[in-house]
Amino acid sequence: MVKATNKHLMLLLVIFVFAFLYRFLMMTYEIYPPGSDIGLHNSVIHSIINQGGTVDFLYNNYQMGGGLSITFPGYHLFVAQIMLLTSMPEYLAHALVASLFSSVIVLASYLITRVVWTESAAIAVAFLMAISRFDIEMLLWGGYPNVVALLLIPITFYFYIQKNRFSKIPFYITTSLLIGSIFLVHSLSSLMFVSILFFAVLVCLVFGKKIETTRFEALSWLIPVVFGALIVLPYLIRIVPVYLTNQSTVEINQAILSSRVLPLGIILPLFVVASFYFLLSKKYHKHYFTVPTVLLVLWMFVPMVFTQGYLIGQYTDYNRFLYFVITPLVVLIGLFVDHGSGFFARVIDTYRTLTRQLPGAVNETDRITRRRLANFSNYINRKLTKYNLYAGFLISFLLICFFFIPVFITPSESLAPQNFYQVMSDPLYQAMNWAKFNTPADATFVTTAYYGWWFAGFAQRPTWSAVEPQFLSLSREFPVAQMATNLLNTNYVFGSSFKLSDELLYIQVQEDGGYMARHNPQILTNLNGTYLPYQFFNFNSDFTKILYSVNGVPCSVSLAQLSVKDMYMENDAQHTTVSIIKGNEYFTCTQLTTVYQGSKFVNVTTVLETTSEIVSLHWLQTTLDVNALQVGFERPNTIGFVAEGVNAFGQIIFNSSSLPMVNSRSHTELGSTEVHLDYNLAGEKQANIQMTLTTYPVTNDKKIYRDEVFSDFFNKQVAFNLEPEKRDILPLLTPFNYQAELKLHNINYVVVPNYYEQEEAKAEMKLKFANDPLFNLVFINDEVAIFEVKQGS
């Protein structure tokens, strides 16, 4: 091993300080650290602190409403001690500790590179680790325990590589403690570490002679793993069965497959890149295969193989495996930077040596010129030594990496992910403090995904967060997240499953109710290969207008302007119906939206009834927004639509005896259509308007979308849906009724932050609760409103 010079150590110290300041300033740029996971970590800490007596590490009092937790507690135990000793703000303690651990990864990478390769390469690697995009982004989204584990892994591997420099007892004690710490800090990191080490041992057992090691030496690497597991055995005994029995839900798996799978275009090049280690090993160690080289290659290979776990039915966030690849990848880049710098420095130095003598002069003028050139050349030679040339190329290559290679990130570029992950602000923090000091300790809150995790950890209240399924780790969390998502988004969600060509599909309805004009209702279909349904049809009560007369005086009013008299959901095994009853002093309007068991249709019925003989009904005008373009022959009683981009079909069938006047306006560039429907009510006292809508996915065969077969195929779809429907006995979708869910789960408060880019969307979400008599506004500032659920309503 090359001894470190004082200059190298000073340079390493400068790089370490730079790395720490870079990370800490990025985390505190907006005062509050970015990311939402910090809330999860704080909720774990306070669950530990507030339990008292015997601590149950598998229970979180606040996260996702409180319940089973599989977050490993090592990081949280350490930060809890820092908080208790310093009394600094909790978010600052997280930022300080996480930044420090992340910065020490720079030193760990330096040590491994120095012992396996060269001192100069180690300095290059340290600088590159200091500007590693993935390490900095992990801090910004809040993966603090992962950061700690990513430090412990290279430190442990360093001790393995240097095993012969230590006596047995200190080696086994140190590595056992390090491995036990990994087991206590982070689950995925524990799996990666053990897998890498296991395959390294396996390779050594099979090819021991080729890589100059013995089977006994290879097997001895497993001893610290056993002792490390024994150190934390009480915790492992409890957590391992929970992991094995915690089956993920179908919805979580579908969401992961549709959003978190890594393409092979990213993974396959990394396999090729990792093999470059063998070439460098031959250059520096005279052998393609050595124990450190095999370890570094497997350090890249194993996580990359795990990214394809979905092929064997293992579901997780596959993007997170890339974080384990970064350290060996950066070491490899640093080695090439060092090797390239040395190569070019040697070439130039050799060239200067060979061309140092100038041709002989033929006259006095040439002799003077040669003397001047020789003096200048000598000056340059004194300055441009081989070492200085190497340093110049090294700095140049590092700057190229800094500014142009996407694995690394500059401070100015860091602001983009920092802003992307930023959740907290002073008004939002103020709202959490209000909740912490003005609500009962067991009060249950519902709020958005990112703010919800902060809320649970810093307000210390059981919080249901509207988290997307792909970011959930426990099956118990899915119904909690789904309920929170539905509550914040709409009032009623229901639908039916049906079979079409032996394929099981579903149609879904979302109804905002009478207090918000937006989805009144909205009809969605599931798509092939994605978890999220597609919004196909949408009614908006702002764009439904009723024209009537009172004693012959013309009047008009939009459906959104009518007062809500009642709204409720009826549900049994055969059907689900949502009724919205609105009206004024002259008439009532009842809108019923119904789905039936095994049916692909949604029935929408509007009943108008005057309250006085002096009132007459004349027109009902409504606009239907369709996220598709019209297709098929024009027929008086039906319209077909196709969303070619997502391979979905939809159809409206008019069931009333009096058909509407239809005026469609297509927006080809947007792939949408506005359908204006005018119903002539002819001055009657009552009116009953019915229509049936359906939407479902269709084939993605590109041949179908050719002009010569396009119309014919979809005309057949239109005609097929006009025939009597044959229904299978299939269950209705589990309905969501916000009134019933609030009572069932004893929800006390709903928190609505301004997480919507459009001002209109912000206003809509607040009005949804502000106009509903079921809620009472108890706190509001510039960025968040808190509504209390009225008990007994």
Tab-separated table of N, CA, C and O in Angstrom, residues 134 146 188 191-192 248 252-263 266-267 270 302-325 470-471:
chain	number	residue	atom	x	y	z
A	134	PHE	N	-25.858	10.924	-7.419
A	134	PHE	CA	-26.748	9.988	-6.743
A	134	PHE	C	-26.658	10.137	-5.224
A	134	PHE	O	-27.670	10.038	-4.528
A	146	ASN	N	-30.175	4.827	4.260
A	146	ASN	CA	-29.465	4.272	3.109
A	146	ASN	C	-28.079	4.896	2.979
A	146	ASN	O	-27.105	4.220	2.636
A	188	LEU	N	-32.616	-3.110	2.664
A	188	LEU	CA	-32.150	-3.376	1.305
A	188	LEU	C	-30.629	-3.406	1.253
A	188	LEU	O	-30.039	-4.214	0.532
A	191	LEU	N	-29.416	-6.749	2.459
A	191	LEU	CA	-29.550	-7.763	1.419
A	191	LEU	C	-28.438	-7.631	0.387
A	191	LEU	O	-27.831	-8.637	-0.028
A	192	MET	N	-28.145	-6.412	-0.027
A	192	MET	CA	-27.103	-6.201	-1.029
A	192	MET	C	-25.737	-6.605	-0.491
A	192	MET	O	-24.957	-7.270	-1.178
A	248	SER	N	-46.947	-8.070	-0.583
A	248	SER	CA	-47.375	-6.837	-1.225
A	248	SER	C	-48.714	-7.056	-1.926
A	248	SER	O	-49.052	-8.166	-2.339
A	252	ILE	N	-50.029	-2.528	-5.519
A	252	ILE	CA	-48.669	-2.027	-5.336
A	252	ILE	C	-47.749	-2.605	-6.405
A	252	ILE	O	-46.939	-1.894	-7.011
A	253	ASN	N	-47.884	-3.907	-6.665
A	253	ASN	CA	-47.046	-4.546	-7.678
A	253	ASN	C	-47.301	-3.955	-9.061
A	253	ASN	O	-46.361	-3.721	-9.833
A	254	GLN	N	-48.570	-3.724	-9.390
A	254	GLN	CA	-48.891	-3.137	-10.697
A	254	GLN	C	-48.309	-1.735	-10.822
A	254	GLN	O	-47.794	-1.355	-11.883
A	255	ALA	N	-48.405	-0.960	-9.739
A	255	ALA	CA	-47.863	0.398	-9.772
A	255	ALA	C	-46.348	0.383	-9.929
A	255	ALA	O	-45.771	1.212	-10.653
A	256	ILE	N	-45.671	-0.552	-9.273
A	256	ILE	CA	-44.213	-0.671	-9.397
A	256	ILE	C	-43.839	-1.028	-10.829
A	256	ILE	O	-42.931	-0.429	-11.427
A	257	LEU	N	-44.540	-1.990	-11.411
A	257	LEU	CA	-44.214	-2.434	-12.769
A	257	LEU	C	-44.463	-1.342	-13.798
A	257	LEU	O	-43.798	-1.291	-14.836
A	258	SER	N	-45.419	-0.468	-13.532
A	258	SER	CA	-45.742	0.565	-14.513
A	258	SER	C	-44.900	1.827	-14.349
A	258	SER	O	-44.949	2.703	-15.208
A	259	SER	N	-44.113	1.915	-13.260
A	259	SER	CA	-43.396	3.180	-13.040
A	259	SER	C	-41.969	3.045	-12.539
A	259	SER	O	-41.197	4.002	-12.623
A	260	ARG	N	-41.564	1.886	-12.007
A	260	ARG	CA	-40.258	1.803	-11.349
A	260	ARG	C	-39.328	0.759	-11.971
A	260	ARG	O	-38.289	0.437	-11.386
A	261	VAL	N	-39.664	0.241	-13.129
A	261	VAL	CA	-38.811	-0.747	-13.785
A	261	VAL	C	-37.729	-0.019	-14.575
A	261	VAL	O	-37.997	0.942	-15.291
A	262	LEU	N	-36.488	-0.496	-14.449
A	262	LEU	CA	-35.361	0.097	-15.172
A	262	LEU	C	-35.202	-0.578	-16.531
A	262	LEU	O	-35.169	-1.812	-16.616
A	263	PRO	N	-35.099	0.186	-17.607
A	263	PRO	CA	-34.921	-0.411	-18.932
A	263	PRO	C	-33.552	-1.066	-19.060
A	263	PRO	O	-32.566	-0.626	-18.459
A	266	ILE	N	-30.261	0.860	-19.803
A	266	ILE	CA	-29.426	1.430	-18.744
A	266	ILE	C	-28.557	0.352	-18.100
A	266	ILE	O	-27.376	0.576	-17.807
A	267	ILE	N	-29.121	-0.835	-17.917
A	267	ILE	CA	-28.449	-1.881	-17.142
A	267	ILE	C	-27.342	-2.564	-17.944
A	267	ILE	O	-26.226	-2.761	-17.444
A	270	LEU	N	-23.896	-1.015	-18.117
A	270	LEU	CA	-23.181	-1.068	-16.846
A	270	LEU	C	-22.451	-2.394	-16.669
A	270	LEU	O	-21.374	-2.450	-16.062
A	302	VAL	N	-24.021	-7.501	-8.830
A	302	VAL	CA	-25.136	-8.023	-8.021
A	302	VAL	C	-26.314	-7.051	-7.968
A	302	VAL	O	-27.456	-7.443	-8.229
A	303	PRO	N	-26.108	-5.757	-7.648
A	303	PRO	CA	-27.255	-4.841	-7.663
A	303	PRO	C	-27.910	-4.732	-9.038
A	303	PRO	O	-29.133	-4.602	-9.138
A	304	MET	N	-27.102	-4.792	-10.112
A	304	MET	CA	-27.675	-4.696	-11.452
A	304	MET	C	-28.555	-5.904	-11.767
A	304	MET	O	-29.587	-5.784	-12.429
A	305	VAL	N	-28.165	-7.067	-11.299
A	305	VAL	CA	-29.004	-8.256	-11.481
A	305	VAL	C	-30.310	-8.108	-10.714
A	305	VAL	O	-31.389	-8.459	-11.214
A	306	PHE	N	-30.240	-7.536	-9.520
A	306	PHE	CA	-31.444	-7.367	-8.707
A	306	PHE	C	-32.431	-6.377	-9.333
A	306	PHE	O	-33.613	-6.411	-9.010
A	307	THR	N	-31.954	-5.484	-10.195
A	307	THR	CA	-32.884	-4.552	-10.853
A	307	THR	C	-33.885	-5.281	-11.737
A	307	THR	O	-34.918	-4.719	-12.095
A	308	GLN	N	-33.592	-6.513	-12.099
A	308	GLN	CA	-34.485	-7.301	-12.950
A	308	GLN	C	-35.293	-8.313	-12.130
A	308	GLN	O	-35.784	-9.304	-12.660
A	309	GLY	N	-35.462	-8.041	-10.840
A	309	GLY	CA	-36.159	-8.966	-9.952
A	309	GLY	C	-37.601	-9.230	-10.338
A	309	GLY	O	-38.171	-10.271	-10.005
A	310	TYR	N	-38.226	-8.280	-11.048
A	310	TYR	CA	-39.625	-8.471	-11.448
A	310	TYR	C	-39.802	-9.683	-12.361
A	310	TYR	O	-40.910	-10.236	-12.473
A	311	LEU	N	-38.717	-10.128	-13.014
A	311	LEU	CA	-38.796	-11.285	-13.910
A	311	LEU	C	-39.090	-12.568	-13.145
A	311	LEU	O	-39.615	-13.535	-13.721
A	312	ILE	N	-38.765	-12.582	-11.850
A	312	ILE	CA	-39.046	-13.770	-11.025
A	312	ILE	C	-40.060	-13.450	-9.929
A	312	ILE	O	-40.143	-14.150	-8.928
A	313	GLY	N	-40.820	-12.367	-10.124
A	313	GLY	CA	-41.901	-12.059	-9.197
A	313	GLY	C	-41.497	-11.357	-7.927
A	313	GLY	O	-42.253	-11.366	-6.942
A	314	GLN	N	-40.313	-10.721	-7.901
A	314	GLN	CA	-39.881	-9.949	-6.741
A	314	GLN	C	-40.086	-8.470	-7.040
A	314	GLN	O	-39.520	-7.940	-7.984
A	315	TYR	N	-40.911	-7.816	-6.221
A	315	TYR	CA	-41.315	-6.446	-6.513
A	315	TYR	C	-40.768	-5.482	-5.460
A	315	TYR	O	-40.944	-5.695	-4.257
A	316	THR	N	-40.089	-4.443	-5.941
A	316	THR	CA	-39.588	-3.371	-5.084
A	316	THR	C	-39.276	-2.182	-5.989
A	316	THR	O	-39.493	-2.245	-7.197
A	317	ASP	N	-38.770	-1.115	-5.408
A	317	ASP	CA	-38.380	0.040	-6.207
A	317	ASP	C	-37.008	-0.255	-6.812
A	317	ASP	O	-35.980	-0.081	-6.177
A	318	TYR	N	-37.003	-0.699	-8.060
A	318	TYR	CA	-35.769	-1.173	-8.686
A	318	TYR	C	-34.750	-0.054	-8.882
A	318	TYR	O	-33.551	-0.325	-8.993
A	319	ASN	N	-35.198	1.184	-8.934
A	319	ASN	CA	-34.264	2.303	-9.095
A	319	ASN	C	-33.283	2.383	-7.940
A	319	ASN	O	-32.147	2.854	-8.110
A	320	ARG	N	-33.675	1.917	-6.771
A	320	ARG	CA	-32.822	2.071	-5.592
A	320	ARG	C	-31.597	1.170	-5.643
A	320	ARG	O	-30.608	1.416	-4.939
A	321	PHE	N	-31.630	0.126	-6.480
A	321	PHE	CA	-30.442	-0.728	-6.593
A	321	PHE	C	-29.279	0.013	-7.246
A	321	PHE	O	-28.118	-0.345	-7.036
A	322	LEU	N	-29.599	1.031	-8.039
A	322	LEU	CA	-28.523	1.784	-8.697
A	322	LEU	C	-27.640	2.510	-7.700
A	322	LEU	O	-26.464	2.769	-7.981
A	323	TYR	N	-28.180	2.865	-6.530
A	323	TYR	CA	-27.378	3.570	-5.533
A	323	TYR	C	-26.199	2.723	-5.060
A	323	TYR	O	-25.162	3.258	-4.670
A	324	PHE	N	-26.372	1.393	-5.084
A	324	PHE	CA	-25.283	0.519	-4.633
A	324	PHE	C	-24.199	0.379	-5.699
A	324	PHE	O	-23.079	-0.032	-5.405
A	325	VAL	N	-24.519	0.731	-6.930
A	325	VAL	CA	-23.562	0.633	-8.031
A	325	VAL	C	-22.638	1.850	-8.068
A	325	VAL	O	-21.530	1.779	-8.609
A	470	GLN	N	-46.634	2.762	-5.598
A	470	GLN	CA	-45.277	2.285	-5.855
A	470	GLN	C	-44.289	2.703	-4.782
A	470	GLN	O	-43.175	2.175	-4.713
A	471	PHE	N	-44.680	3.635	-3.921
A	471	PHE	CA	-43.790	4.089	-2.860
A	471	PHE	C	-44.167	3.497	-1.498
A	471	PHE	O	-43.645	3.927	-0.471
